[in-house]
Amino acid sequence: MNLLTPDIRLALRANACRSAASRAQGETFDPRCEARDSLRPAVKFFNPLGAATWLATELYEDGDTLFGLADLGFGCPEMGVFSLMEIESVRLPYGMRIERDEGFYSPHSLSRWAATARRAGSIIHAEQLLRHAAADAAFDLPTDTFQGAAG
């Protein structure tokens, strides 16, 4: 599996350029901020045989260095940089490798992921919590909206 499609690579590079432009203008760019335009993870990688999970928001100019949230399954997810080549080079039992979650999309900022993952102890558990929170919000509808036929 190709871990980065051209579209994902473009999104990651655009985020990195936005970050670099903010720094060049003397602004402090904080991908952890909760601003409306804050960075959201563009890709999720995972170990299909374990708990390791990575969420990336940026790909640096070298084409290898990613920035995002990394969780190796030890209960302490951390934001920082990690190597795409290292992730691609991991060989697992049964010929398996690190995979990209092809259906991954997140409306949540990296800062929200990081805070939730740290509280939950993993990105995997944070994903469940964030999914449930979104589902609960979607079903927060008034209960007296239906007026049935006279009975």
CSV table of C-alpha atoms in Angstrom, one decimal:
chain,number,residue,atom,x,y,z
A,1,MET,CA,0.0,0.0,0.0
A,2,ASN,CA,1.2,3.5,-0.9
A,3,LEU,CA,1.1,5.3,2.5
A,4,LEU,CA,0.8,8.8,0.8
A,5,THR,CA,-1.5,9.4,-2.2
A,6,PRO,CA,-0.7,12.5,-4.2
A,7,ASP,CA,-3.8,14.2,-2.7
A,8,ILE,CA,-2.7,13.5,0.9
A,9,ARG,CA,0.9,14.5,0.1
A,10,LEU,CA,-0.4,17.8,-1.3
A,11,ALA,CA,-2.6,18.5,1.8
A,12,LEU,CA,0.3,17.7,4.1
A,13,ARG,CA,2.7,19.9,2.2
A,14,ALA,CA,0.2,22.8,2.1
A,15,ASN,CA,-0.1,22.6,5.9
A,16,ALA,CA,3.7,22.6,6.2
A,17,CYS,CA,3.9,25.7,3.9
A,18,ARG,CA,1.2,27.5,5.9
A,19,SER,CA,3.1,26.8,9.1
A,20,ALA,CA,6.4,28.0,7.6
A,21,ALA,CA,4.8,31.1,6.2
A,22,SER,CA,3.4,32.0,9.6
A,23,ARG,CA,6.8,31.6,11.2
A,24,ALA,CA,8.4,33.7,8.4
A,25,GLN,CA,6.0,36.5,9.1
A,26,GLY,CA,7.1,36.4,12.8
A,27,GLU,CA,3.8,34.9,13.9
A,28,THR,CA,3.8,32.0,16.2
A,29,PHE,CA,2.1,29.1,14.4
A,30,ASP,CA,0.8,26.6,16.8
A,31,PRO,CA,-0.8,23.5,15.3
A,32,ARG,CA,-2.2,22.7,18.7
A,33,CYS,CA,-4.4,25.9,18.8
A,34,GLU,CA,-8.2,25.5,18.6
A,35,ALA,CA,-8.7,28.3,16.1
A,36,ARG,CA,-11.3,27.7,13.4
A,37,ASP,CA,-8.5,27.3,10.8
A,38,SER,CA,-6.3,25.1,12.9
A,39,LEU,CA,-4.7,22.1,11.3
A,40,ARG,CA,-6.6,18.8,11.2
A,41,PRO,CA,-4.9,15.5,10.6
A,42,ALA,CA,-4.7,14.7,6.9
A,43,VAL,CA,-3.7,11.0,7.3
A,44,LYS,CA,-3.8,8.2,9.8
A,45,PHE,CA,-1.3,5.3,9.8
A,46,PHE,CA,-1.7,2.3,12.1
A,47,ASN,CA,-0.2,-1.1,12.9
A,48,PRO,CA,-2.8,-3.7,12.0
A,49,LEU,CA,-1.3,-6.1,14.6
A,50,GLY,CA,-0.8,-3.6,17.4
A,51,ALA,CA,-1.7,-0.3,19.0
A,52,ALA,CA,0.8,2.0,17.2
A,53,THR,CA,-1.0,4.9,15.5
A,54,TRP,CA,0.1,8.1,13.9
A,55,LEU,CA,-1.9,11.2,12.8
A,56,ALA,CA,0.0,13.6,10.5
A,57,THR,CA,-0.8,17.2,9.7
A,58,GLU,CA,2.4,18.3,7.9
A,59,LEU,CA,5.0,16.9,5.5
A,60,TYR,CA,8.3,18.9,5.5
A,61,GLU,CA,10.2,19.8,2.4
A,62,ASP,CA,12.5,16.8,2.6
A,63,GLY,CA,9.5,14.6,1.7
A,64,ASP,CA,10.2,12.3,4.7
A,65,THR,CA,9.6,14.2,7.9
A,66,LEU,CA,6.0,14.3,9.1
A,67,PHE,CA,4.6,16.4,12.0
A,68,GLY,CA,1.7,15.1,14.0
A,69,LEU,CA,0.5,13.0,16.9
A,70,ALA,CA,2.4,9.7,17.5
A,71,ASP,CA,1.3,6.9,19.7
A,72,LEU,CA,3.4,3.8,19.9
A,73,GLY,CA,1.0,2.0,22.2
A,74,PHE,CA,2.7,2.8,25.6
A,75,GLY,CA,0.0,5.1,26.9
A,76,CYS,CA,1.7,8.4,26.2
A,77,PRO,CA,0.7,9.9,22.8
A,78,GLU,CA,3.0,12.8,21.9
A,79,MET,CA,3.1,15.5,19.3
A,80,GLY,CA,6.3,15.8,17.3
A,81,VAL,CA,8.1,14.7,14.1
A,82,PHE,CA,8.4,11.2,12.7
A,83,SER,CA,9.9,9.7,9.6
A,84,LEU,CA,7.7,8.4,6.7
A,85,MET,CA,10.6,6.2,5.6
A,86,GLU,CA,10.9,4.6,9.0
A,87,ILE,CA,7.1,3.9,9.1
A,88,GLU,CA,7.3,2.4,5.6
A,89,SER,CA,10.2,0.2,6.5
A,90,VAL,CA,8.5,-1.5,9.4
A,91,ARG,CA,8.0,-5.2,8.7
A,92,LEU,CA,5.4,-7.1,10.7
A,93,PRO,CA,4.7,-10.8,11.1
A,94,TYR,CA,2.8,-12.5,8.2
A,95,GLY,CA,4.2,-10.1,5.7
A,96,MET,CA,2.1,-7.2,7.0
A,97,ARG,CA,3.2,-3.6,7.2
A,98,ILE,CA,2.0,-0.3,8.6
A,99,GLU,CA,-1.2,0.7,6.8
A,100,ARG,CA,-3.0,3.9,6.0
A,101,ASP,CA,-6.6,4.2,7.2
A,102,GLU,CA,-8.2,4.8,3.8
A,103,GLY,CA,-11.5,6.0,5.3
A,104,PHE,CA,-9.9,8.4,7.8
A,105,TYR,CA,-11.4,11.9,8.0
A,106,SER,CA,-11.4,14.1,11.0
A,107,PRO,CA,-13.3,17.3,11.7
A,108,HIS,CA,-11.2,17.7,14.9
A,109,SER,CA,-8.0,19.7,15.2
A,110,LEU,CA,-4.7,18.1,16.1
A,111,SER,CA,-4.9,19.8,19.5
A,112,ARG,CA,-8.2,18.2,20.2
A,113,TRP,CA,-6.9,14.8,19.2
A,114,ALA,CA,-3.8,15.3,21.4
A,115,ALA,CA,-5.7,16.4,24.5
A,116,THR,CA,-8.2,13.6,24.1
A,117,ALA,CA,-5.5,11.0,23.4
A,118,ARG,CA,-3.5,12.0,26.4
A,119,ARG,CA,-6.6,11.7,28.7
A,120,ALA,CA,-7.6,8.4,27.1
A,121,GLY,CA,-4.1,7.0,27.0
A,122,SER,CA,-4.1,6.3,23.2
A,123,ILE,CA,-5.2,7.6,19.8
A,124,ILE,CA,-7.3,4.5,19.4
A,125,HIS,CA,-9.4,5.3,22.5
A,126,ALA,CA,-9.5,9.0,21.6
A,127,GLU,CA,-11.0,8.1,18.2
A,128,GLN,CA,-13.8,6.2,20.0
A,129,LEU,CA,-14.4,9.1,22.4
A,130,LEU,CA,-14.4,11.7,19.6
A,131,ARG,CA,-16.7,9.6,17.5
A,132,HIS,CA,-19.2,9.2,20.4
A,133,ALA,CA,-19.1,12.9,21.1
A,134,ALA,CA,-19.9,13.7,17.5
A,135,ALA,CA,-22.7,11.1,17.5
A,136,ASP,CA,-24.2,12.4,20.8
A,137,ALA,CA,-24.2,16.0,19.3
A,138,ALA,CA,-25.9,14.8,16.2
A,139,PHE,CA,-28.7,13.2,18.2
A,140,ASP,CA,-29.2,16.2,20.5
A,141,LEU,CA,-32.6,17.1,18.9
A,142,PRO,CA,-35.8,18.3,20.5
A,143,THR,CA,-38.1,15.4,21.4
A,144,ASP,CA,-41.4,17.2,20.9
A,145,THR,CA,-41.1,18.1,17.3
A,146,PHE,CA,-43.5,15.5,16.0
A,147,GLN,CA,-47.2,16.2,16.3
A,148,GLY,CA,-49.0,13.0,15.5
A,149,ALA,CA,-52.5,12.6,14.1
A,150,ALA,CA,-55.4,12.9,16.6
A,151,GLY,CA,-55.8,9.7,18.4
